[in-house]
Amino acid sequence: MASLNVGNLGEYLREQRRTAQLSLRQLADAAGVSNPYLSQIERGLRKPSAEVLQQVAKALRISAETLYVRAGILDEREREELETRAVILADPSINERQKNVLLQIYDSFRKENGFDAGTESAAGAPDGAGTKTRGPHAADGSDAETPPLN
């Protein structure tokens, strides 16, 4: 079988699987795909669907968007933002609440600097769904949007 342009994806998946200390069979079971199919993805012989990538990402506890970029499903121009998000989401030293707060702050900075913020935060709240606060966050001391800290 000829290798498709998914070798980079397969190598990345293998690296993530080994980092997570999972066997091929364990990851296949956790992701709900067959062991041979996952092996073919890792060897670059098969191009998985977005749904399969999402299942694998969930099993590995990594960002599905990162896998979408590596598989060529998602546009490269968003790669830097997605990698930043992936690093935050993959950090084992912070809890889920802290990850959500960091992602909300990141979105607010991007929006403030004229970049499109993600359409939805990791917590599932639409952008700008923070709390109103008065103080140094707004240059004039007026009310400004800030992410909730709880």
mmCIF file of C-alpha atoms in Angstrom:
data_model
loop_
_atom_site.group_PDB
_atom_site.id
_atom_site.type_symbol
_atom_site.label_atom_id
_atom_site.label_comp_id
_atom_site.label_asym_id
_atom_site.label_seq_id
_atom_site.Cartn_x
_atom_site.Cartn_y
_atom_site.Cartn_z
ATOM 1 C CA MET A 1 0.000 0.000 0.000
ATOM 2 C CA ALA A 2 1.406 3.431 -0.895
ATOM 3 C CA SER A 3 1.986 5.818 1.979
ATOM 4 C CA LEU A 4 -0.407 8.768 2.083
ATOM 5 C CA ASN A 5 0.615 12.230 3.225
ATOM 6 C CA VAL A 6 -0.232 11.378 6.827
ATOM 7 C CA GLY A 7 3.165 10.064 7.964
ATOM 8 C CA ASN A 8 3.711 13.118 10.123
ATOM 9 C CA LEU A 9 0.374 12.455 11.808
ATOM 10 C CA GLY A 10 1.228 8.807 12.389
ATOM 11 C CA GLU A 11 4.627 9.611 13.859
ATOM 12 C CA TYR A 12 3.053 12.213 16.116
ATOM 13 C CA LEU A 13 0.354 9.777 17.278
ATOM 14 C CA ARG A 14 2.953 7.113 18.020
ATOM 15 C CA GLU A 15 5.022 9.619 20.008
ATOM 16 C CA GLN A 16 1.955 10.753 21.988
ATOM 17 C CA ARG A 17 0.902 7.155 22.635
ATOM 18 C CA ARG A 18 4.350 6.253 23.940
ATOM 19 C CA THR A 19 4.453 9.391 26.083
ATOM 20 C CA ALA A 20 1.116 8.338 27.567
ATOM 21 C CA GLN A 21 2.655 4.874 28.150
ATOM 22 C CA LEU A 22 -0.119 3.131 26.237
ATOM 23 C CA SER A 23 0.234 0.101 24.018
ATOM 24 C CA LEU A 24 -1.265 0.218 20.554
ATOM 25 C CA ARG A 25 -4.014 -2.138 21.730
ATOM 26 C CA GLN A 26 -4.795 -0.017 24.828
ATOM 27 C CA LEU A 27 -5.120 3.157 22.753
ATOM 28 C CA ALA A 28 -7.230 1.396 20.135
ATOM 29 C CA ASP A 29 -9.578 0.127 22.848
ATOM 30 C CA ALA A 30 -9.790 3.547 24.545
ATOM 31 C CA ALA A 31 -10.468 5.288 21.218
ATOM 32 C CA GLY A 32 -12.985 2.702 20.026
ATOM 33 C CA VAL A 33 -11.082 1.780 16.855
ATOM 34 C CA SER A 34 -9.520 -1.497 15.773
ATOM 35 C CA ASN A 35 -5.921 -2.269 16.605
ATOM 36 C CA PRO A 36 -4.961 -2.912 12.921
ATOM 37 C CA TYR A 37 -6.600 0.359 11.807
ATOM 38 C CA LEU A 38 -4.725 2.391 14.436
ATOM 39 C CA SER A 39 -1.497 0.649 13.428
ATOM 40 C CA GLN A 40 -2.104 1.637 9.793
ATOM 41 C CA ILE A 41 -2.711 5.262 10.834
ATOM 42 C CA GLU A 42 0.550 5.301 12.802
ATOM 43 C CA ARG A 43 2.428 3.895 9.796
ATOM 44 C CA GLY A 44 0.900 6.491 7.466
ATOM 45 C CA LEU A 45 -1.097 3.984 5.436
ATOM 46 C CA ARG A 46 -4.563 5.285 6.312
ATOM 47 C CA LYS A 47 -6.003 8.772 6.624
ATOM 48 C CA PRO A 48 -8.434 8.823 9.545
ATOM 49 C CA SER A 49 -11.655 10.813 9.611
ATOM 50 C CA ALA A 50 -12.100 13.813 11.901
ATOM 51 C CA GLU A 51 -14.325 11.655 14.103
ATOM 52 C CA VAL A 52 -11.622 9.013 14.556
ATOM 53 C CA LEU A 53 -9.042 11.714 15.271
ATOM 54 C CA GLN A 54 -11.339 13.196 17.899
ATOM 55 C CA GLN A 55 -11.731 9.788 19.578
ATOM 56 C CA VAL A 56 -7.962 9.206 19.539
ATOM 57 C CA ALA A 57 -7.283 12.708 20.891
ATOM 58 C CA LYS A 58 -9.751 12.156 23.712
ATOM 59 C CA ALA A 59 -8.124 8.820 24.586
ATOM 60 C CA LEU A 60 -4.676 10.485 24.590
ATOM 61 C CA ARG A 61 -5.991 13.571 26.423
ATOM 62 C CA ILE A 62 -4.598 15.904 23.760
ATOM 63 C CA SER A 63 -6.150 18.553 21.532
ATOM 64 C CA ALA A 64 -8.168 17.180 18.612
ATOM 65 C CA GLU A 65 -7.406 20.403 16.724
ATOM 66 C CA THR A 66 -3.694 19.617 16.776
ATOM 67 C CA LEU A 67 -4.442 16.268 15.151
ATOM 68 C CA TYR A 68 -6.711 17.960 12.595
ATOM 69 C CA VAL A 69 -3.873 20.297 11.569
ATOM 70 C CA ARG A 70 -1.392 17.435 11.318
ATOM 71 C CA ALA A 71 -3.883 15.446 9.222
ATOM 72 C CA GLY A 72 -4.494 18.421 6.914
ATOM 73 C CA ILE A 73 -8.141 18.748 7.947
ATOM 74 C CA LEU A 74 -7.703 22.153 9.570
ATOM 75 C CA ASP A 75 -6.048 25.158 7.930
ATOM 76 C CA GLU A 76 -2.360 25.729 8.708
ATOM 77 C CA ARG A 77 -2.875 29.455 9.375
ATOM 78 C CA GLU A 78 -4.528 28.596 12.688
ATOM 79 C CA ARG A 79 -1.725 26.241 13.726
ATOM 80 C CA GLU A 80 0.088 28.599 16.105
ATOM 81 C CA GLU A 81 -3.077 29.385 18.064
ATOM 82 C CA LEU A 82 -4.017 25.705 18.159
ATOM 83 C CA GLU A 83 -0.579 24.648 19.360
ATOM 84 C CA THR A 84 -0.754 27.212 22.157
ATOM 85 C CA ARG A 85 -4.129 25.812 23.157
ATOM 86 C CA ALA A 86 -2.838 22.238 22.899
ATOM 87 C CA VAL A 87 0.103 22.971 25.187
ATOM 88 C CA ILE A 88 -2.198 24.496 27.787
ATOM 89 C CA LEU A 89 -4.660 21.598 27.568
ATOM 90 C CA ALA A 90 -1.902 18.972 27.764
ATOM 91 C CA ASP A 91 -0.122 20.465 30.805
ATOM 92 C CA PRO A 92 -0.506 17.934 33.636
ATOM 93 C CA SER A 93 0.651 20.418 36.282
ATOM 94 C CA ILE A 94 -2.557 22.500 36.159
ATOM 95 C CA ASN A 95 -6.140 21.427 36.724
ATOM 96 C CA GLU A 96 -9.069 21.740 34.286
ATOM 97 C CA ARG A 97 -10.400 24.947 35.868
ATOM 98 C CA GLN A 98 -6.980 26.581 35.561
ATOM 99 C CA LYS A 99 -6.715 25.454 31.931
ATOM 100 C CA ASN A 100 -10.106 26.998 31.163
ATOM 101 C CA VAL A 101 -9.117 30.295 32.818
ATOM 102 C CA LEU A 102 -5.838 30.409 30.870
ATOM 103 C CA LEU A 103 -7.657 29.785 27.595
ATOM 104 C CA GLN A 104 -10.177 32.525 28.366
ATOM 105 C CA ILE A 105 -7.378 34.990 29.150
ATOM 106 C CA TYR A 106 -5.546 33.958 25.977
ATOM 107 C CA ASP A 107 -8.727 34.577 23.924
ATOM 108 C CA SER A 108 -9.228 37.990 25.501
ATOM 109 C CA PHE A 109 -5.641 39.047 24.702
ATOM 110 C CA ARG A 110 -5.970 37.858 21.095
ATOM 111 C CA LYS A 111 -9.252 39.746 20.751
ATOM 112 C CA GLU A 112 -7.714 42.873 22.301
ATOM 113 C CA ASN A 113 -4.828 42.681 19.818
ATOM 114 C CA GLY A 114 -7.137 42.386 16.821
ATOM 115 C CA PHE A 115 -6.995 38.644 16.259
ATOM 116 C CA ASP A 116 -10.104 36.502 16.132
ATOM 117 C CA ALA A 117 -10.602 34.678 19.384
ATOM 118 C CA GLY A 118 -11.819 31.092 19.255
ATOM 119 C CA THR A 119 -15.543 30.738 18.827
ATOM 120 C CA GLU A 120 -15.870 28.920 22.105
ATOM 121 C CA SER A 121 -13.727 28.532 25.210
ATOM 122 C CA ALA A 122 -12.663 25.167 26.558
ATOM 123 C CA ALA A 123 -15.312 25.487 29.268
ATOM 124 C CA GLY A 124 -17.996 25.707 26.581
ATOM 125 C CA ALA A 125 -18.852 29.343 27.227
ATOM 126 C CA PRO A 126 -18.974 31.672 24.233
ATOM 127 C CA ASP A 127 -16.216 34.271 23.986
ATOM 128 C CA GLY A 128 -16.758 37.282 26.150
ATOM 129 C CA ALA A 129 -18.777 35.318 28.686
ATOM 130 C CA GLY A 130 -16.673 36.539 31.583
ATOM 131 C CA THR A 131 -17.604 38.629 34.540
ATOM 132 C CA LYS A 132 -17.678 42.416 34.723
ATOM 133 C CA THR A 133 -15.023 43.965 36.917
ATOM 134 C CA ARG A 134 -13.877 47.484 37.616
ATOM 135 C CA GLY A 135 -10.258 48.424 37.830
ATOM 136 C CA PRO A 136 -6.900 48.076 36.095
ATOM 137 C CA HIS A 137 -8.126 45.756 33.333
ATOM 138 C CA ALA A 138 -9.685 48.715 31.511
ATOM 139 C CA ALA A 139 -7.420 51.625 30.665
ATOM 140 C CA ASP A 140 -10.000 54.136 31.859
ATOM 141 C CA GLY A 141 -10.968 52.207 35.022
ATOM 142 C CA SER A 142 -14.426 51.461 33.618
ATOM 143 C CA ASP A 143 -16.084 48.074 33.531
ATOM 144 C CA ALA A 144 -14.141 45.541 31.484
ATOM 145 C CA GLU A 145 -14.679 41.910 30.552
ATOM 146 C CA THR A 146 -12.448 39.472 32.422
ATOM 147 C CA PRO A 147 -12.714 35.712 32.625
ATOM 148 C CA PRO A 148 -14.245 34.210 35.745
ATOM 149 C CA LEU A 149 -11.687 32.866 38.210
ATOM 150 C CA ASN A 150 -13.851 30.170 39.752
#
